[in-house]
C-alpha atoms as an extended CHARMM CRD file, in Angstrom:
* protein
*
       125  EXT
         1         1  MET       CA            101.4270000000       76.3850000000       25.4570000000  PROA      1               0.0000000000
         2         2  LYS       CA            104.1320000000       74.3770000000       26.9890000000  PROA      2               0.0000000000
         3         3  LEU       CA            105.1380000000       78.0300000000       28.6500000000  PROA      3               0.0000000000
         4         4  VAL       CA            101.6630000000       78.2890000000       29.3800000000  PROA      4               0.0000000000
         5         5  VAL       CA            101.4410000000       75.1820000000       31.3110000000  PROA      5               0.0000000000
         6         6  LEU       CA            105.1220000000       75.8910000000       33.2920000000  PROA      6               0.0000000000
         7         7  ALA       CA            103.0020000000       79.3260000000       34.0690000000  PROA      7               0.0000000000
         8         8  CYS       CA            100.2480000000       77.7190000000       35.9250000000  PROA      8               0.0000000000
         9         9  VAL       CA            102.6300000000       75.1060000000       37.7440000000  PROA      9               0.0000000000
        10        10  VAL       CA            104.8580000000       78.3090000000       38.8650000000  PROA      10              0.0000000000
        11        11  THR       CA            101.8970000000       79.8230000000       39.8980000000  PROA      11              0.0000000000
        12        12  LEU       CA            100.4850000000       77.0580000000       42.1420000000  PROA      12              0.0000000000
        13        13  ALA       CA            103.6970000000       75.8770000000       43.9140000000  PROA      13              0.0000000000
        14        14  LEU       CA            104.0660000000       79.7280000000       44.4060000000  PROA      14              0.0000000000
        15        15  ALA       CA            100.4310000000       79.2110000000       45.9340000000  PROA      15              0.0000000000
        16        16  ALA       CA            100.7780000000       76.3430000000       48.1330000000  PROA      16              0.0000000000
        17        17  PRO       CA            100.0390000000       76.9850000000       51.6220000000  PROA      17              0.0000000000
        18        18  ARG       CA            103.1880000000       76.9140000000       53.6670000000  PROA      18              0.0000000000
        19        19  PRO       CA            103.6620000000       75.2850000000       56.9010000000  PROA      19              0.0000000000
        20        20  ASP       CA            104.6770000000       77.2400000000       59.6880000000  PROA      20              0.0000000000
        21        21  GLU       CA            108.3230000000       76.6860000000       60.5670000000  PROA      21              0.0000000000
        22        22  THR       CA            107.8730000000       78.4150000000       63.9860000000  PROA      22              0.0000000000
        23        23  ALA       CA            105.4360000000       75.7870000000       65.5340000000  PROA      23              0.0000000000
        24        24  GLU       CA            107.1070000000       73.7530000000       68.2780000000  PROA      24              0.0000000000
        25        25  THR       CA            106.0390000000       70.7930000000       69.6710000000  PROA      25              0.0000000000
        26        26  LEU       CA            104.5970000000       71.4510000000       72.8900000000  PROA      26              0.0000000000
        27        27  VAL       CA            102.1740000000       67.6310000000       73.7830000000  PROA      27              0.0000000000
        28        28  ASP       CA            103.8400000000       64.0160000000       72.7250000000  PROA      28              0.0000000000
        29        29  GLU       CA            102.4370000000       61.6460000000       74.4150000000  PROA      29              0.0000000000
        30        30  ARG       CA            101.9730000000       58.5240000000       73.2360000000  PROA      30              0.0000000000
        31        31  SER       CA            101.3600000000       54.5350000000       74.9900000000  PROA      31              0.0000000000
        32        32  ASP       CA            101.5740000000       51.4520000000       73.4430000000  PROA      32              0.0000000000
        33        33  SER       CA            101.2570000000       48.1450000000       75.2220000000  PROA      33              0.0000000000
        34        34  GLY       CA            101.6130000000       46.1210000000       72.4970000000  PROA      34              0.0000000000
        35        35  ASP       CA             98.6240000000       44.4590000000       72.2820000000  PROA      35              0.0000000000
        36        36  GLY       CA             97.0930000000       46.6560000000       70.0940000000  PROA      36              0.0000000000
        37        37  ASN       CA             95.9810000000       49.2180000000       73.0080000000  PROA      37              0.0000000000
        38        38  PHE       CA             97.2790000000       52.8350000000       72.3500000000  PROA      38              0.0000000000
        39        39  ASN       CA             96.3810000000       56.3990000000       72.5290000000  PROA      39              0.0000000000
        40        40  TYR       CA             98.2330000000       59.0980000000       71.3580000000  PROA      40              0.0000000000
        41        41  ASN       CA             97.6970000000       63.3410000000       71.8650000000  PROA      41              0.0000000000
        42        42  PHE       CA             99.9640000000       65.7610000000       70.6760000000  PROA      42              0.0000000000
        43        43  GLU       CA             99.7850000000       69.2560000000       70.3950000000  PROA      43              0.0000000000
        44        44  THR       CA            101.4000000000       71.9700000000       68.6160000000  PROA      44              0.0000000000
        45        45  SER       CA            102.3120000000       76.1590000000       69.3650000000  PROA      45              0.0000000000
        46        46  ASN       CA             99.8450000000       76.7000000000       66.0000000000  PROA      46              0.0000000000
        47        47  GLY       CA             96.9850000000       75.3010000000       67.5770000000  PROA      47              0.0000000000
        48        48  ILE       CA             97.3040000000       71.7670000000       65.7860000000  PROA      48              0.0000000000
        49        49  TYR       CA             96.4630000000       69.0330000000       68.0770000000  PROA      49              0.0000000000
        50        50  GLU       CA             95.1450000000       65.4930000000       68.0000000000  PROA      50              0.0000000000
        51        51  GLU       CA             94.7340000000       62.5240000000       70.2370000000  PROA      51              0.0000000000
        52        52  ARG       CA             93.3790000000       59.7970000000       69.6840000000  PROA      52              0.0000000000
        53        53  VAL       CA             92.8540000000       56.0970000000       71.5580000000  PROA      53              0.0000000000
        54        54  GLY       CA             93.1790000000       52.4710000000       70.1480000000  PROA      54              0.0000000000
        55        55  THR       CA             91.9620000000       49.0950000000       70.9080000000  PROA      55              0.0000000000
        56        56  PRO       CA             91.8530000000       45.3790000000       68.9160000000  PROA      56              0.0000000000
        57        57  GLY       CA             88.6370000000       45.0170000000       67.2710000000  PROA      57              0.0000000000
        58        58  GLU       CA             87.3940000000       41.3400000000       67.3680000000  PROA      58              0.0000000000
        59        59  GLU       CA             87.8630000000       40.9780000000       63.2330000000  PROA      59              0.0000000000
        60        60  GLY       CA             91.5480000000       41.5940000000       63.5750000000  PROA      60              0.0000000000
        61        61  GLN       CA             91.1850000000       45.3150000000       63.0070000000  PROA      61              0.0000000000
        62        62  SER       CA             92.5210000000       48.4930000000       65.1920000000  PROA      62              0.0000000000
        63        63  ASN       CA             89.5110000000       50.5840000000       66.8080000000  PROA      63              0.0000000000
        64        64  MET       CA             90.2190000000       53.6760000000       67.1540000000  PROA      64              0.0000000000
        65        65  GLY       CA             88.6420000000       57.3650000000       68.1610000000  PROA      65              0.0000000000
        66        66  GLY       CA             89.7260000000       60.6150000000       68.8270000000  PROA      66              0.0000000000
        67        67  THR       CA             89.4140000000       64.2210000000       67.8430000000  PROA      67              0.0000000000
        68        68  ILE       CA             91.7050000000       66.3340000000       65.7090000000  PROA      68              0.0000000000
        69        69  ARG       CA             91.7380000000       70.3360000000       65.7490000000  PROA      69              0.0000000000
        70        70  PHE       CA             93.6210000000       72.4990000000       63.6590000000  PROA      70              0.0000000000
        71        71  THR       CA             93.4150000000       76.8060000000       62.5160000000  PROA      71              0.0000000000
        72        72  LEU       CA             91.7110000000       77.4070000000       58.8000000000  PROA      72              0.0000000000
        73        73  PRO       CA             93.2610000000       79.7330000000       56.7590000000  PROA      73              0.0000000000
        74        74  ASP       CA             90.4100000000       82.4440000000       57.8140000000  PROA      74              0.0000000000
        75        75  GLY       CA             91.4620000000       81.2760000000       61.7690000000  PROA      75              0.0000000000
        76        76  THR       CA             88.1060000000       79.1770000000       62.5000000000  PROA      76              0.0000000000
        77        77  LEU       CA             89.0540000000       76.5880000000       64.4350000000  PROA      77              0.0000000000
        78        78  ALA       CA             88.3900000000       73.2920000000       62.7780000000  PROA      78              0.0000000000
        79        79  GLU       CA             87.3200000000       70.3840000000       64.8280000000  PROA      79              0.0000000000
        80        80  ILE       CA             86.5310000000       66.7560000000       63.8510000000  PROA      80              0.0000000000
        81        81  VAL       CA             85.9460000000       64.0300000000       65.8490000000  PROA      81              0.0000000000
        82        82  PHE       CA             85.8990000000       60.7130000000       64.4590000000  PROA      82              0.0000000000
        83        83  VAL       CA             85.4590000000       56.3960000000       65.5520000000  PROA      83              0.0000000000
        84        84  ALA       CA             87.1200000000       54.2540000000       62.6140000000  PROA      84              0.0000000000
        85        85  ASP       CA             86.3790000000       50.4250000000       63.5880000000  PROA      85              0.0000000000
        86        86  ALA       CA             84.9120000000       47.6110000000       61.6670000000  PROA      86              0.0000000000
        87        87  ALA       CA             81.8010000000       49.5370000000       60.0160000000  PROA      87              0.0000000000
        88        88  GLY       CA             84.3980000000       52.3720000000       58.8980000000  PROA      88              0.0000000000
        89        89  TYR       CA             85.7100000000       56.0160000000       59.3240000000  PROA      89              0.0000000000
        90        90  ARG       CA             82.7930000000       57.8900000000       60.3710000000  PROA      90              0.0000000000
        91        91  PRO       CA             83.6740000000       61.9910000000       61.1840000000  PROA      91              0.0000000000
        92        92  GLU       CA             81.6270000000       64.2880000000       62.4260000000  PROA      92              0.0000000000
        93        93  SER       CA             81.6660000000       68.0040000000       62.5320000000  PROA      93              0.0000000000
        94        94  PRO       CA             79.9920000000       70.3220000000       61.4050000000  PROA      94              0.0000000000
        95        95  LEU       CA             82.7830000000       70.9690000000       58.4990000000  PROA      95              0.0000000000
        96        96  ILE       CA             81.7110000000       68.5790000000       57.0410000000  PROA      96              0.0000000000
        97        97  PRO       CA             79.1320000000       69.1730000000       53.8770000000  PROA      97              0.0000000000
        98        98  THR       CA             76.2690000000       66.8680000000       54.1370000000  PROA      98              0.0000000000
        99        99  PRO       CA             73.8300000000       66.1450000000       51.4060000000  PROA      99              0.0000000000
       100       100  HSD       CA             70.0960000000       68.2320000000       50.9350000000  PROA      100             0.0000000000
       101       101  PRO       CA             66.9180000000       66.2570000000       52.8430000000  PROA      101             0.0000000000
       102       102  LEU       CA             64.8260000000       64.5990000000       50.6820000000  PROA      102             0.0000000000
       103       103  PRO       CA             61.7520000000       65.3550000000       49.3410000000  PROA      103             0.0000000000
       104       104  ALA       CA             58.6150000000       64.0510000000       50.9100000000  PROA      104             0.0000000000
       105       105  HSD       CA             57.6890000000       62.4280000000       48.0580000000  PROA      105             0.0000000000
       106       106  ALA       CA             60.7800000000       60.1590000000       48.6480000000  PROA      106             0.0000000000
       107       107  ILE       CA             60.1290000000       59.5720000000       51.9360000000  PROA      107             0.0000000000
       108       108  GLU       CA             57.2460000000       58.5440000000       51.2410000000  PROA      108             0.0000000000
       109       109  GLN       CA             58.0960000000       56.0870000000       48.7650000000  PROA      109             0.0000000000
       110       110  ILE       CA             60.6100000000       54.4450000000       50.9270000000  PROA      110             0.0000000000
       111       111  ALA       CA             58.2800000000       53.9730000000       53.3140000000  PROA      111             0.0000000000
       112       112  PHE       CA             55.4590000000       52.5940000000       51.1150000000  PROA      112             0.0000000000
       113       113  ALA       CA             58.7050000000       50.1650000000       49.6430000000  PROA      113             0.0000000000
       114       114  GLU       CA             60.0580000000       48.6060000000       53.2940000000  PROA      114             0.0000000000
       115       115  GLU       CA             56.1410000000       48.2270000000       53.9710000000  PROA      115             0.0000000000
       116       116  GLN       CA             56.1500000000       45.8160000000       51.3480000000  PROA      116             0.0000000000
       117       117  ARG       CA             58.9080000000       44.1010000000       51.8660000000  PROA      117             0.0000000000
       118       118  ARG       CA             57.6890000000       43.3930000000       55.7200000000  PROA      118             0.0000000000
       119       119  LEU       CA             54.7560000000       42.1450000000       53.5640000000  PROA      119             0.0000000000
       120       120  GLY       CA             57.1110000000       39.7320000000       51.9040000000  PROA      120             0.0000000000
       121       121  VAL       CA             56.1050000000       41.5540000000       48.7350000000  PROA      121             0.0000000000
       122       122  GLU       CA             57.9330000000       40.5860000000       45.6450000000  PROA      122             0.0000000000
       123       123  VAL       CA             58.7530000000       42.5030000000       42.4100000000  PROA      123             0.0000000000
       124       124  ASP       CA             60.2060000000       40.3740000000       39.7100000000  PROA      124             0.0000000000
       125       125  LYS       CA             63.4410000000       41.6360000000       37.4580000000  PROA      125             0.0000000000
């Protein structure tokens, strides 16, 4: 049994992706004003790109927005545009899975419940 586990671990280690050791940094621009405002731009020769802008938030958090791009193993360019603020981290990308749409009867039930709530109907729990 131990031999099987060891073989699996070795196989996973050998199959793990390796970073491109020949990649060079093409762009590395950073600016930080010290008051919570910053920007960052980074790009490598193997297609990794990130730009980020940050500002201080009203609730003490850092608000950020930016773009991340990299090439997937199949050659597809992946791009993620994101915002991170008091409302949380919100990435957008066609590569991020989305839930299936709700069936019509579920949408009708939600609309009915919202209407009942609007009318002040209370349900005993």
